[in-house]
Amino acid sequence: METEITWSKEGFSQQDYYNDLLEAEKHGAEVAGELVYPPRPILPEYVAPTIVINNNPSGKSGEKSEAEKERESRELFERSRISRERDQLAEDYNRQVALARQAVEDRRTGAIESFLMSRGWTKTTKTLEVTYYANGQRESVKRFKNGKLISALSWKPDGVKCPVTKVEEGNGIVVVYAKEGTERERRSFKDGVEVFD
């Protein structure tokens, strides 16, 4: 999916837009403020229990006693638990940082857009959406303008262009096919909006 955003104002040039955009960027930076990082988590550490070493001069074999095996098993479990907890805390922290960054960026973008709109600029969003079937064949090509469907073409799963699908200037029909090639649904559009019969 490709999205293109343009701003226009009747009787004004691209240079006028850049001048207003420069002011809008300054305004956006003031409104957005600085990124406030969440507090870093305190990560747990593994603290090994004290170990008592017994020298066995009596010639016993090097096999571990049941108590030693149990202690090693508990230690392995505890190390693993703490490692998982550390990973989860780090993942949660990184997610919080990403959300904080996104919040600042959303405030900045919103402030820029409202500043430009207050100066009389009109925002136009054009989107191109291309979809494919699981077998790699192209399924559809749709163009949107400000969220409304402007044009559409579709293909059957075998690669044959659909003879019925045709949307121009926001009006027409889109046929959706099942993976076997049978018609799954027909969708009608008027002025870029789907109409239901």
Coordinates of C-alpha atoms in Angstrom, one line a residue:
M1 CA 0.0 0.0 0.0
E2 CA 1.3 3.4 -1.0
T3 CA 0.0 6.6 0.5
E4 CA 0.7 10.1 -0.8
I5 CA -0.4 13.2 1.1
T6 CA -0.6 16.6 -0.6
W7 CA -1.7 20.0 0.6
S8 CA -3.3 22.6 -1.7
K9 CA -4.7 26.1 -1.4
E10 CA -6.2 27.9 -4.4
G11 CA -4.1 30.7 -5.7
F12 CA -1.0 29.7 -3.7
S13 CA 2.3 28.2 -4.9
Q14 CA 4.4 25.4 -3.5
Q15 CA 6.8 28.0 -2.0
D16 CA 3.9 29.5 -0.1
Y17 CA 3.2 26.0 1.2
Y18 CA 6.8 25.5 2.3
N19 CA 6.8 28.8 4.2
D20 CA 3.6 27.9 6.0
L21 CA 5.0 24.4 6.6
L22 CA 8.1 25.8 8.2
E23 CA 5.9 27.8 10.7
A24 CA 3.7 24.7 11.2
E25 CA 6.8 22.6 12.1
K26 CA 7.9 25.1 14.7
H27 CA 4.3 25.1 16.1
G28 CA 4.3 21.3 16.1
A29 CA 7.5 21.1 18.0
E30 CA 6.2 23.5 20.7
V31 CA 2.9 21.6 21.1
A32 CA 4.5 18.1 21.1
G33 CA 6.9 18.9 23.8
E34 CA 9.9 16.7 24.8
L35 CA 9.7 13.0 25.0
V36 CA 9.3 11.9 28.6
Y37 CA 10.8 8.4 29.1
P38 CA 9.1 6.0 31.5
P39 CA 11.1 5.0 34.5
R40 CA 13.5 2.2 33.9
P41 CA 12.5 -1.1 35.6
I42 CA 14.7 -2.6 38.3
L43 CA 15.8 -5.8 36.8
P44 CA 16.0 -8.8 39.2
E45 CA 19.4 -10.5 39.6
Y46 CA 20.1 -14.1 40.5
V47 CA 21.9 -14.4 43.9
A48 CA 23.3 -17.9 44.3
P49 CA 22.9 -19.5 47.7
T50 CA 26.0 -20.2 49.8
I51 CA 27.7 -23.4 48.9
V52 CA 29.4 -25.7 51.4
I53 CA 32.2 -27.7 49.9
N54 CA 33.0 -31.0 51.5
N55 CA 36.3 -32.6 50.7
N56 CA 35.8 -36.3 50.7
P57 CA 39.1 -38.0 51.2
S58 CA 37.5 -41.4 51.7
G59 CA 37.7 -42.0 48.0
K60 CA 34.0 -41.7 47.2
S61 CA 33.2 -41.5 43.5
G62 CA 32.5 -38.2 41.8
E63 CA 28.7 -38.8 41.7
K64 CA 26.5 -36.0 43.1
S65 CA 24.3 -36.6 46.0
E66 CA 20.5 -36.2 45.8
A67 CA 20.8 -32.9 47.7
E68 CA 23.3 -31.5 45.2
K69 CA 21.1 -32.6 42.3
E70 CA 18.1 -31.0 43.9
R71 CA 20.0 -27.8 44.6
E72 CA 21.3 -27.6 41.0
S73 CA 17.7 -28.2 39.7
R74 CA 16.3 -25.4 41.9
E75 CA 19.2 -23.1 40.8
L76 CA 18.5 -23.8 37.1
F77 CA 14.8 -23.2 37.5
E78 CA 15.4 -19.9 39.4
R79 CA 17.9 -18.6 36.9
S80 CA 15.5 -19.5 34.1
R81 CA 12.6 -17.7 35.9
I82 CA 14.6 -14.6 36.5
S83 CA 15.8 -14.5 32.9
R84 CA 12.2 -14.7 31.7
E85 CA 11.2 -12.0 34.1
R86 CA 14.1 -9.7 33.0
D87 CA 13.2 -10.3 29.3
Q88 CA 9.5 -9.4 30.0
L89 CA 10.4 -6.3 31.9
A90 CA 12.8 -5.1 29.2
E91 CA 10.1 -5.9 26.5
D92 CA 7.5 -3.9 28.5
Y93 CA 9.8 -1.0 28.9
N94 CA 10.7 -0.9 25.2
R95 CA 6.9 -1.0 24.4
Q96 CA 6.3 2.0 26.8
V97 CA 9.1 4.0 25.2
A98 CA 7.7 3.3 21.7
L99 CA 4.2 4.4 22.9
A100 CA 5.7 7.6 24.4
R101 CA 7.5 8.4 21.2
Q102 CA 4.3 7.7 19.2
A103 CA 2.3 10.0 21.4
V104 CA 4.8 12.9 20.9
E105 CA 4.8 12.3 17.2
D106 CA 1.0 12.2 17.0
R107 CA 0.8 15.5 18.9
R108 CA 3.4 17.0 16.6
T109 CA 1.7 15.8 13.4
G110 CA -1.8 16.8 14.7
A111 CA -0.5 20.3 15.5
I112 CA 1.1 20.7 12.1
E113 CA -2.0 19.6 10.3
S114 CA -4.3 21.8 12.3
F115 CA -2.0 24.8 11.8
L116 CA -2.0 24.3 8.0
M117 CA -5.7 23.9 7.9
S118 CA -6.1 27.1 10.0
R119 CA -4.2 28.8 7.2
G120 CA -6.6 27.5 4.6
W121 CA -4.6 24.6 3.2
T122 CA -6.6 21.5 2.2
K123 CA -5.2 18.0 2.8
T124 CA -5.6 15.3 0.1
T125 CA -4.6 11.7 0.8
K126 CA -4.2 9.4 -2.1
T127 CA -3.7 5.7 -1.5
L128 CA -2.8 2.8 -3.9
E129 CA -3.7 -0.6 -2.6
V130 CA -2.5 -3.7 -4.5
T131 CA -3.5 -7.2 -3.2
Y132 CA -2.4 -10.6 -4.3
Y133 CA -3.8 -14.2 -4.0
A134 CA -1.8 -16.8 -2.1
N135 CA -0.6 -18.2 -5.4
G136 CA 1.1 -14.9 -6.2
Q137 CA -1.4 -13.7 -8.8
R138 CA -2.6 -10.1 -8.6
E139 CA -6.0 -9.9 -7.0
S140 CA -6.9 -6.2 -7.2
V141 CA -5.7 -2.7 -7.7
K142 CA -7.6 0.0 -5.9
R143 CA -7.1 3.8 -5.7
F144 CA -8.5 5.9 -2.9
K145 CA -8.7 9.6 -2.4
N146 CA -9.4 10.9 1.1
G147 CA -10.6 7.4 2.1
K148 CA -13.1 7.0 -0.9
L149 CA -12.6 4.5 -3.6
I150 CA -11.9 6.2 -6.9
S151 CA -11.0 3.3 -9.2
A152 CA -10.6 -0.4 -9.0
L153 CA -9.7 -3.4 -11.1
S154 CA -9.7 -7.1 -10.1
W155 CA -8.4 -10.4 -11.4
K156 CA -9.5 -14.0 -11.0
P157 CA -7.0 -16.4 -9.1
D158 CA -5.9 -17.8 -12.5
G159 CA -4.7 -14.3 -13.6
V160 CA -7.6 -13.5 -15.9
K161 CA -8.8 -9.9 -15.6
C162 CA -12.3 -9.7 -14.2
P163 CA -14.7 -8.6 -17.0
V164 CA -17.3 -7.2 -14.4
T165 CA -15.1 -5.2 -12.0
K166 CA -14.9 -1.6 -13.1
V167 CA -14.9 1.4 -10.8
E168 CA -14.3 4.8 -12.3
E169 CA -14.7 8.2 -10.7
G170 CA -15.9 6.3 -7.6
N171 CA -18.8 4.6 -9.3
G172 CA -19.0 0.9 -10.3
I173 CA -18.8 -2.7 -9.2
V174 CA -16.0 -4.7 -7.5
V175 CA -16.2 -8.5 -7.7
V176 CA -14.3 -10.6 -5.1
Y177 CA -13.3 -14.1 -6.0
A178 CA -12.7 -17.2 -3.8
K179 CA -9.4 -19.0 -4.2
E180 CA -11.1 -21.7 -6.3
G181 CA -12.1 -19.0 -8.9
T182 CA -15.8 -18.7 -8.0
E183 CA -17.4 -15.4 -7.4
R184 CA -17.6 -14.7 -3.6
E185 CA -19.2 -11.3 -3.5
R186 CA -20.1 -8.2 -5.5
R187 CA -19.7 -4.8 -4.0
S188 CA -21.3 -1.7 -5.5
F189 CA -19.8 1.8 -5.1
K190 CA -21.4 5.2 -5.7
D191 CA -19.3 8.4 -5.2
G192 CA -16.5 6.3 -3.7
V193 CA -18.7 4.8 -0.9
E194 CA -20.0 1.2 -0.9
V195 CA -23.8 1.1 -1.3
F196 CA -25.8 -1.8 0.1
D197 CA -29.0 -2.9 -1.7

